[in-house]
Amino acid sequence: MSIRADDLIDRRRLRRKLTFWRIVALAVVVLAVAIAAQRYYGAAAGTSANHIAQIKITGTIMEDDELLERLDRIRKAPGVKGVIVTVDSPGGTTAGGEAIYEEVRRLAAEKPVVAQVGTLAASAGYMIASATDHIVARQSSIVGSIGVLFQYPDVSGLMEKLGVKLEEIKSSPLKAEPSPFKPTSEEARAMIRNMILDSYAWFVDLVTERRPLTRDEVLRLADGSVFTGRQAVENKLVDELGGEREAKAWLVSQGVSDDLEVVEWKKRELASSYFLPEMITRLLGTPSGSAEILRELGADRIFLDGMLSVWQPEKR
């Protein structure tokens, strides 16, 4: 009996030790993951050391509270001596572009800010680039598409074929117009057209204010056309050809030290928000980063609502 009692005591001690070391091992793994995630998402973005902040605005533009908050933190950070706004976007919602534009202007009022255009800065993407004090683009970048559009489907023909009829009671003729369930009336078309033209005039005035162009010159360019970087320089929509090197050189010309490192300020996310989706995609058998691939392909544009300032090349 004494031997069995001793065995039980030893087993309990061993079990306690194993539990302790399991907890320690788990804590080490969690800490390592947290450090890795923090580094991945730009831990340096919160550093107090002097640096040039870079913020990337890519994909479809929508109202983004986190991005606006990040721009505000950059503005308030004493260690940030200059800012590079890297734009690679076909545009998005007009309101989303306006919100980011205003935040970039607020930032530029306190620190030198330059835009670096990647493959594309069209519509709301160009709107944001114009908020900076200098725009650099590649020779083959796509720039422009100044304008606004409003799109909606018309499924009334399909409903008629299916024998589906819409009944509605509303307070006034233009309430909930235009509707995808019936042909658009001339009154509704006029209402939307007036709204579009008002936003278009605002966009044109914005570009006139920010670029060395007269309003007539902007109107000549603001017919929805897109331009290469070379053409954009000729048309004064862009200031200089180049990339990050040239963008930094402009900041240096504004008094920023050439010795400062360019540090990207990335979106703050918990480690689990990055690793969990990756685990799910692996379990489903889809490639790593599938959601990001879809986003880059522009799938999120399907769900845009309201007035748009987005470049959409015609499909033949």
mmCIF file of C-alpha atoms in Angstrom:
data_model
loop_
_atom_site.group_PDB
_atom_site.id
_atom_site.type_symbol
_atom_site.label_atom_id
_atom_site.label_comp_id
_atom_site.label_asym_id
_atom_site.label_seq_id
_atom_site.Cartn_x
_atom_site.Cartn_y
_atom_site.Cartn_z
ATOM 1 C CA MET A 1 0.000 0.000 0.000
ATOM 2 C CA SER A 2 2.866 2.381 0.874
ATOM 3 C CA ILE A 3 4.442 1.764 -2.547
ATOM 4 C CA ARG A 4 1.182 2.616 -4.299
ATOM 5 C CA ALA A 5 0.784 5.783 -2.230
ATOM 6 C CA ASP A 6 4.331 6.856 -3.083
ATOM 7 C CA ASP A 7 3.636 6.190 -6.759
ATOM 8 C CA LEU A 8 0.512 8.320 -6.645
ATOM 9 C CA ILE A 9 2.386 11.188 -4.966
ATOM 10 C CA ASP A 10 5.179 10.992 -7.578
ATOM 11 C CA ARG A 11 2.656 10.974 -10.384
ATOM 12 C CA ARG A 12 0.910 14.039 -8.985
ATOM 13 C CA ARG A 13 4.229 15.861 -8.656
ATOM 14 C CA LEU A 14 5.164 14.922 -12.197
ATOM 15 C CA ARG A 15 1.769 16.033 -13.447
ATOM 16 C CA ARG A 16 2.130 19.414 -11.720
ATOM 17 C CA LYS A 17 5.581 19.870 -13.262
ATOM 18 C CA LEU A 18 4.292 18.978 -16.710
ATOM 19 C CA THR A 19 1.393 21.414 -16.328
ATOM 20 C CA PHE A 20 3.794 24.167 -15.251
ATOM 21 C CA TRP A 21 6.111 23.648 -18.219
ATOM 22 C CA ARG A 22 3.186 23.419 -20.621
ATOM 23 C CA ILE A 23 1.987 26.803 -19.399
ATOM 24 C CA VAL A 24 5.496 28.230 -19.751
ATOM 25 C CA ALA A 25 5.818 26.820 -23.272
ATOM 26 C CA LEU A 26 2.415 28.218 -24.248
ATOM 27 C CA ALA A 27 3.343 31.649 -22.860
ATOM 28 C CA VAL A 28 6.588 31.623 -24.848
ATOM 29 C CA VAL A 29 4.733 30.718 -28.057
ATOM 30 C CA VAL A 30 2.110 33.443 -27.487
ATOM 31 C CA LEU A 31 4.840 35.996 -26.792
ATOM 32 C CA ALA A 32 6.774 34.977 -29.910
ATOM 33 C CA VAL A 33 3.646 35.233 -32.058
ATOM 34 C CA ALA A 34 2.816 38.640 -30.586
ATOM 35 C CA ILE A 35 6.328 39.938 -31.272
ATOM 36 C CA ALA A 36 6.295 38.577 -34.808
ATOM 37 C CA ALA A 37 2.901 40.093 -35.518
ATOM 38 C CA GLN A 38 3.947 43.405 -34.032
ATOM 39 C CA ARG A 39 7.006 43.480 -36.272
ATOM 40 C CA TYR A 40 4.960 42.423 -39.283
ATOM 41 C CA TYR A 41 2.397 45.166 -38.833
ATOM 42 C CA GLY A 42 4.948 47.894 -38.321
ATOM 43 C CA ALA A 43 5.984 48.103 -34.721
ATOM 44 C CA ALA A 44 8.390 50.811 -35.822
ATOM 45 C CA ALA A 45 5.393 52.964 -36.706
ATOM 46 C CA GLY A 46 5.050 53.890 -33.076
ATOM 47 C CA THR A 47 8.723 54.661 -32.517
ATOM 48 C CA SER A 48 9.796 58.036 -31.226
ATOM 49 C CA ALA A 49 12.992 57.983 -33.346
ATOM 50 C CA ASN A 50 13.036 60.499 -36.167
ATOM 51 C CA HIS A 51 11.979 58.956 -39.500
ATOM 52 C CA ILE A 52 10.022 59.447 -42.705
ATOM 53 C CA ALA A 53 6.599 57.828 -42.437
ATOM 54 C CA GLN A 54 5.188 55.941 -45.397
ATOM 55 C CA ILE A 55 1.529 55.066 -45.653
ATOM 56 C CA LYS A 56 0.139 52.916 -48.458
ATOM 57 C CA ILE A 57 -3.335 53.466 -49.884
ATOM 58 C CA THR A 58 -4.119 50.565 -52.178
ATOM 59 C CA GLY A 59 -7.130 48.824 -53.675
ATOM 60 C CA THR A 60 -10.669 50.143 -53.674
ATOM 61 C CA ILE A 61 -11.117 53.262 -51.560
ATOM 62 C CA MET A 62 -13.940 53.328 -49.042
ATOM 63 C CA GLU A 63 -14.589 55.165 -45.794
ATOM 64 C CA ASP A 64 -11.909 53.779 -43.497
ATOM 65 C CA ASP A 65 -11.866 54.982 -39.892
ATOM 66 C CA GLU A 66 -8.683 53.055 -39.110
ATOM 67 C CA LEU A 67 -6.794 54.715 -41.980
ATOM 68 C CA LEU A 68 -7.985 58.163 -40.925
ATOM 69 C CA GLU A 69 -6.879 57.447 -37.353
ATOM 70 C CA ARG A 70 -3.475 56.266 -38.628
ATOM 71 C CA LEU A 71 -2.998 59.492 -40.613
ATOM 72 C CA ASP A 72 -3.913 61.468 -37.506
ATOM 73 C CA ARG A 73 -1.348 59.559 -35.434
ATOM 74 C CA ILE A 74 1.299 60.305 -38.067
ATOM 75 C CA ARG A 75 0.414 63.995 -37.879
ATOM 76 C CA LYS A 76 0.783 64.016 -34.102
ATOM 77 C CA ALA A 77 3.958 61.886 -33.945
ATOM 78 C CA PRO A 78 6.955 64.154 -33.176
ATOM 79 C CA GLY A 79 9.365 61.615 -34.677
ATOM 80 C CA VAL A 80 7.786 61.888 -38.134
ATOM 81 C CA LYS A 81 9.633 64.533 -40.121
ATOM 82 C CA GLY A 82 8.105 63.865 -43.529
ATOM 83 C CA VAL A 83 5.502 61.614 -45.134
ATOM 84 C CA ILE A 84 5.317 59.553 -48.324
ATOM 85 C CA VAL A 85 1.762 58.629 -49.337
ATOM 86 C CA THR A 86 2.005 55.684 -51.728
ATOM 87 C CA VAL A 87 -1.123 55.430 -53.883
ATOM 88 C CA ASP A 88 -2.038 52.413 -55.989
ATOM 89 C CA SER A 89 -5.802 52.548 -56.428
ATOM 90 C CA PRO A 90 -8.472 52.743 -59.145
ATOM 91 C CA GLY A 91 -10.591 54.887 -56.813
ATOM 92 C CA GLY A 92 -13.748 54.037 -54.930
ATOM 93 C CA THR A 93 -16.495 55.951 -53.179
ATOM 94 C CA THR A 94 -16.438 59.723 -53.522
ATOM 95 C CA ALA A 95 -17.103 60.185 -49.795
ATOM 96 C CA GLY A 96 -14.269 57.806 -48.893
ATOM 97 C CA GLY A 97 -11.841 59.704 -51.107
ATOM 98 C CA GLU A 98 -13.010 63.034 -49.687
ATOM 99 C CA ALA A 99 -12.440 61.903 -46.080
ATOM 100 C CA ILE A 100 -8.893 60.730 -46.816
ATOM 101 C CA TYR A 101 -8.189 63.857 -48.889
ATOM 102 C CA GLU A 102 -9.146 66.110 -45.981
ATOM 103 C CA GLU A 103 -7.016 64.125 -43.518
ATOM 104 C CA VAL A 104 -3.991 64.288 -45.841
ATOM 105 C CA ARG A 105 -4.448 68.050 -46.188
ATOM 106 C CA ARG A 106 -4.558 68.364 -42.410
ATOM 107 C CA LEU A 107 -1.326 66.378 -42.259
ATOM 108 C CA ALA A 108 0.329 68.433 -45.017
ATOM 109 C CA ALA A 109 -0.407 71.618 -43.103
ATOM 110 C CA GLU A 110 2.101 70.493 -40.460
ATOM 111 C CA LYS A 111 4.606 68.259 -42.273
ATOM 112 C CA PRO A 112 5.929 67.917 -45.839
ATOM 113 C CA VAL A 113 3.909 65.264 -47.675
ATOM 114 C CA VAL A 114 4.623 63.749 -51.079
ATOM 115 C CA ALA A 115 2.582 61.262 -53.109
ATOM 116 C CA GLN A 116 4.248 58.337 -54.844
ATOM 117 C CA VAL A 117 2.000 56.796 -57.518
ATOM 118 C CA GLY A 118 2.448 53.100 -58.215
ATOM 119 C CA THR A 119 0.602 51.352 -61.025
ATOM 120 C CA LEU A 120 -2.579 53.380 -60.708
ATOM 121 C CA ALA A 121 -3.931 56.566 -59.155
ATOM 122 C CA ALA A 122 -7.290 57.183 -60.765
ATOM 123 C CA SER A 123 -10.495 58.950 -59.685
ATOM 124 C CA ALA A 124 -10.575 59.012 -55.863
ATOM 125 C CA GLY A 125 -7.005 57.663 -55.942
ATOM 126 C CA TYR A 126 -5.870 60.748 -57.835
ATOM 127 C CA MET A 127 -7.997 62.906 -55.550
ATOM 128 C CA ILE A 128 -5.960 61.655 -52.582
ATOM 129 C CA ALA A 129 -2.644 62.114 -54.417
ATOM 130 C CA SER A 130 -3.588 65.718 -55.195
ATOM 131 C CA ALA A 131 -3.956 66.384 -51.469
ATOM 132 C CA THR A 132 -0.150 66.163 -51.117
ATOM 133 C CA ASP A 133 2.214 68.976 -52.076
ATOM 134 C CA HIS A 134 4.167 67.005 -54.694
ATOM 135 C CA ILE A 135 3.223 64.013 -56.875
ATOM 136 C CA VAL A 136 5.738 61.510 -58.233
ATOM 137 C CA ALA A 137 4.632 58.832 -60.713
ATOM 138 C CA ARG A 138 6.244 56.147 -62.837
ATOM 139 C CA GLN A 139 6.466 56.758 -66.580
ATOM 140 C CA SER A 140 3.955 53.955 -67.128
ATOM 141 C CA SER A 141 1.670 54.744 -64.175
ATOM 142 C CA ILE A 142 -2.016 55.292 -64.963
ATOM 143 C CA VAL A 143 -3.235 58.655 -63.677
ATOM 144 C CA GLY A 144 -6.419 60.700 -63.939
ATOM 145 C CA SER A 145 -10.031 59.650 -64.548
ATOM 146 C CA ILE A 146 -11.289 62.827 -62.919
ATOM 147 C CA GLY A 147 -15.032 62.442 -62.567
ATOM 148 C CA VAL A 148 -17.982 60.934 -60.701
ATOM 149 C CA LEU A 149 -20.504 58.253 -61.598
ATOM 150 C CA PHE A 150 -23.612 56.658 -60.153
ATOM 151 C CA GLN A 151 -24.540 53.129 -61.240
ATOM 152 C CA TYR A 152 -27.573 50.981 -60.558
ATOM 153 C CA PRO A 153 -29.027 47.861 -62.186
ATOM 154 C CA ASP A 154 -32.361 47.630 -63.991
ATOM 155 C CA VAL A 155 -33.931 44.184 -63.491
ATOM 156 C CA SER A 156 -37.455 45.222 -64.488
ATOM 157 C CA GLY A 157 -37.228 43.236 -67.750
ATOM 158 C CA LEU A 158 -36.191 40.106 -65.875
ATOM 159 C CA MET A 159 -39.033 40.567 -63.376
ATOM 160 C CA GLU A 160 -41.514 40.852 -66.222
ATOM 161 C CA LYS A 161 -40.274 37.594 -67.747
ATOM 162 C CA LEU A 162 -40.532 35.865 -64.376
ATOM 163 C CA GLY A 163 -43.994 37.239 -63.745
ATOM 164 C CA VAL A 164 -42.901 39.205 -60.678
ATOM 165 C CA LYS A 165 -44.630 42.521 -60.002
ATOM 166 C CA LEU A 166 -43.524 45.208 -57.537
ATOM 167 C CA GLU A 167 -46.125 47.041 -55.458
ATOM 168 C CA GLU A 168 -45.052 50.154 -53.553
ATOM 169 C CA ILE A 169 -46.534 53.027 -51.613
ATOM 170 C CA LYS A 170 -44.310 56.047 -51.017
ATOM 171 C CA SER A 171 -44.615 59.597 -49.776
ATOM 172 C CA SER A 172 -43.410 61.297 -52.961
ATOM 173 C CA PRO A 173 -42.512 60.360 -56.566
ATOM 174 C CA LEU A 174 -38.741 60.635 -56.087
ATOM 175 C CA LYS A 175 -38.578 58.654 -52.853
ATOM 176 C CA ALA A 176 -36.283 55.599 -53.255
ATOM 177 C CA GLU A 177 -35.463 56.568 -56.841
ATOM 178 C CA PRO A 178 -33.883 55.301 -58.987
ATOM 179 C CA SER A 179 -35.157 51.791 -58.349
ATOM 180 C CA PRO A 180 -33.693 48.634 -59.934
ATOM 181 C CA PHE A 181 -37.201 47.160 -60.065
ATOM 182 C CA LYS A 182 -38.689 49.555 -62.626
ATOM 183 C CA PRO A 183 -37.527 51.780 -65.501
ATOM 184 C CA THR A 184 -36.079 55.097 -64.358
ATOM 185 C CA SER A 185 -38.314 58.129 -64.802
ATOM 186 C CA GLU A 186 -36.991 61.337 -66.376
ATOM 187 C CA GLU A 187 -37.494 63.145 -63.058
ATOM 188 C CA ALA A 188 -35.301 60.573 -61.287
ATOM 189 C CA ARG A 189 -32.651 60.823 -64.022
ATOM 190 C CA ALA A 190 -32.612 64.613 -63.648
ATOM 191 C CA MET A 191 -32.222 64.333 -59.864
ATOM 192 C CA ILE A 192 -29.251 61.942 -60.149
ATOM 193 C CA ARG A 193 -27.714 63.990 -62.959
ATOM 194 C CA ASN A 194 -27.844 67.167 -60.844
ATOM 195 C CA MET A 195 -26.226 65.331 -57.938
ATOM 196 C CA ILE A 196 -23.473 63.948 -60.170
ATOM 197 C CA LEU A 197 -22.780 67.317 -61.794
ATOM 198 C CA ASP A 198 -22.560 69.005 -58.385
ATOM 199 C CA SER A 199 -20.001 66.462 -57.162
ATOM 200 C CA TYR A 200 -18.152 66.675 -60.469
ATOM 201 C CA ALA A 201 -17.889 70.467 -60.145
ATOM 202 C CA TRP A 202 -16.541 70.011 -56.612
ATOM 203 C CA PHE A 203 -13.922 67.519 -57.859
ATOM 204 C CA VAL A 204 -12.862 69.888 -60.676
ATOM 205 C CA ASP A 205 -12.556 72.798 -58.231
ATOM 206 C CA LEU A 206 -10.478 70.622 -55.919
ATOM 207 C CA VAL A 207 -8.007 69.737 -58.691
ATOM 208 C CA THR A 208 -7.920 73.388 -59.834
ATOM 209 C CA GLU A 209 -7.017 74.433 -56.299
ATOM 210 C CA ARG A 210 -4.310 71.797 -55.857
ATOM 211 C CA ARG A 211 -2.648 71.766 -59.308
ATOM 212 C CA PRO A 212 -0.989 74.563 -61.341
ATOM 213 C CA LEU A 213 -3.884 74.577 -63.796
ATOM 214 C CA THR A 214 -6.763 76.898 -64.624
ATOM 215 C CA ARG A 215 -10.310 75.587 -64.265
ATOM 216 C CA ASP A 216 -10.695 75.480 -68.038
ATOM 217 C CA GLU A 217 -7.522 73.411 -68.302
ATOM 218 C CA VAL A 218 -8.798 70.999 -65.653
ATOM 219 C CA LEU A 219 -12.169 70.715 -67.428
ATOM 220 C CA ARG A 220 -10.338 69.793 -70.613
ATOM 221 C CA LEU A 221 -8.623 66.927 -68.760
ATOM 222 C CA ALA A 222 -11.608 65.966 -66.585
ATOM 223 C CA ASP A 223 -13.566 64.053 -69.200
ATOM 224 C CA GLY A 224 -12.810 60.713 -67.537
ATOM 225 C CA SER A 225 -9.562 60.247 -69.493
ATOM 226 C CA VAL A 226 -6.600 58.431 -67.990
ATOM 227 C CA PHE A 227 -2.984 59.281 -68.770
ATOM 228 C CA THR A 228 0.416 57.654 -68.469
ATOM 229 C CA GLY A 229 2.815 59.181 -65.971
ATOM 230 C CA ARG A 230 4.661 60.866 -68.833
ATOM 231 C CA GLN A 231 1.431 62.376 -70.174
ATOM 232 C CA ALA A 232 0.370 63.383 -66.661
ATOM 233 C CA VAL A 233 3.600 65.363 -66.207
ATOM 234 C CA GLU A 234 2.993 67.150 -69.526
ATOM 235 C CA ASN A 235 -0.564 67.943 -68.410
ATOM 236 C CA LYS A 236 0.626 69.100 -64.972
ATOM 237 C CA LEU A 237 -1.387 66.454 -63.130
ATOM 238 C CA VAL A 238 1.912 65.053 -61.839
ATOM 239 C CA ASP A 239 5.059 66.970 -60.853
ATOM 240 C CA GLU A 240 7.835 64.456 -61.440
ATOM 241 C CA LEU A 241 8.638 61.012 -62.801
ATOM 242 C CA GLY A 242 10.184 58.437 -60.483
ATOM 243 C CA GLY A 243 9.538 56.311 -57.416
ATOM 244 C CA GLU A 244 10.309 56.273 -53.706
ATOM 245 C CA ARG A 245 13.851 57.585 -54.251
ATOM 246 C CA GLU A 246 12.556 60.697 -55.984
ATOM 247 C CA ALA A 247 9.777 61.114 -53.415
ATOM 248 C CA LYS A 248 12.325 61.069 -50.598
ATOM 249 C CA ALA A 249 14.568 63.473 -52.513
ATOM 250 C CA TRP A 250 11.708 65.967 -52.649
ATOM 251 C CA LEU A 251 11.240 65.673 -48.891
ATOM 252 C CA VAL A 252 14.976 66.334 -48.457
ATOM 253 C CA SER A 253 14.572 69.470 -50.598
ATOM 254 C CA GLN A 254 11.944 70.574 -48.061
ATOM 255 C CA GLY A 255 14.404 70.331 -45.187
ATOM 256 C CA VAL A 256 14.009 66.688 -44.144
ATOM 257 C CA SER A 257 17.306 64.993 -43.281
ATOM 258 C CA ASP A 258 18.601 62.629 -45.973
ATOM 259 C CA ASP A 259 19.773 60.233 -43.252
ATOM 260 C CA LEU A 260 16.272 59.428 -42.044
ATOM 261 C CA GLU A 261 14.868 55.953 -42.686
ATOM 262 C CA VAL A 262 11.557 55.437 -44.484
ATOM 263 C CA VAL A 263 9.265 53.474 -42.139
ATOM 264 C CA GLU A 264 5.902 52.144 -43.264
ATOM 265 C CA TRP A 265 3.046 52.734 -40.852
ATOM 266 C CA LYS A 266 0.889 49.648 -41.241
ATOM 267 C CA LYS A 267 -2.548 48.795 -40.004
ATOM 268 C CA ARG A 268 -2.657 47.720 -36.372
ATOM 269 C CA GLU A 269 -4.055 44.217 -36.023
ATOM 270 C CA LEU A 270 -3.949 41.505 -33.396
ATOM 271 C CA ALA A 271 -1.851 38.471 -34.171
ATOM 272 C CA SER A 272 -4.943 36.272 -34.179
ATOM 273 C CA SER A 273 -6.567 38.402 -36.865
ATOM 274 C CA TYR A 274 -3.717 37.511 -39.190
ATOM 275 C CA PHE A 275 -2.970 33.912 -38.304
ATOM 276 C CA LEU A 276 -6.553 32.666 -37.853
ATOM 277 C CA PRO A 277 -7.688 33.462 -41.421
ATOM 278 C CA GLU A 278 -4.523 31.804 -42.723
ATOM 279 C CA MET A 279 -5.333 28.662 -40.746
ATOM 280 C CA ILE A 280 -8.906 28.696 -42.077
ATOM 281 C CA THR A 281 -7.787 29.056 -45.702
ATOM 282 C CA ARG A 282 -5.422 26.141 -45.254
ATOM 283 C CA LEU A 283 -8.165 23.978 -43.760
ATOM 284 C CA LEU A 284 -10.420 24.863 -46.688
ATOM 285 C CA GLY A 285 -7.656 24.071 -49.140
ATOM 286 C CA THR A 286 -7.530 27.583 -50.624
ATOM 287 C CA PRO A 287 -4.234 29.367 -51.240
ATOM 288 C CA SER A 288 -2.696 31.467 -48.494
ATOM 289 C CA GLY A 289 -3.867 35.076 -48.704
ATOM 290 C CA SER A 290 -6.913 34.261 -50.840
ATOM 291 C CA ALA A 291 -8.979 37.075 -49.329
ATOM 292 C CA GLU A 292 -6.244 39.587 -50.110
ATOM 293 C CA ILE A 293 -5.966 38.287 -53.668
ATOM 294 C CA LEU A 294 -9.707 38.816 -54.192
ATOM 295 C CA ARG A 295 -9.414 42.301 -52.754
ATOM 296 C CA GLU A 296 -6.553 43.144 -55.105
ATOM 297 C CA LEU A 297 -8.581 41.875 -58.060
ATOM 298 C CA GLY A 298 -11.257 44.394 -57.141
ATOM 299 C CA ALA A 299 -13.964 41.989 -56.001
ATOM 300 C CA ASP A 300 -14.896 44.368 -53.182
ATOM 301 C CA ARG A 301 -16.012 46.932 -55.782
ATOM 302 C CA ILE A 302 -19.116 44.840 -56.312
ATOM 303 C CA PHE A 303 -20.403 46.013 -52.935
ATOM 304 C CA LEU A 304 -19.727 49.751 -53.343
ATOM 305 C CA ASP A 305 -22.709 51.998 -52.758
ATOM 306 C CA GLY A 306 -23.454 55.648 -53.363
ATOM 307 C CA MET A 307 -21.608 57.984 -55.763
ATOM 308 C CA LEU A 308 -18.353 56.555 -57.059
ATOM 309 C CA SER A 309 -15.118 58.074 -58.199
ATOM 310 C CA VAL A 310 -13.545 54.964 -59.646
ATOM 311 C CA TRP A 311 -11.822 54.033 -62.889
ATOM 312 C CA GLN A 312 -13.602 51.120 -64.560
ATOM 313 C CA PRO A 313 -12.162 50.264 -67.980
ATOM 314 C CA GLU A 314 -14.759 48.977 -70.425
ATOM 315 C CA LYS A 315 -14.777 45.211 -70.959
ATOM 316 C CA ARG A 316 -14.962 44.151 -74.626
#
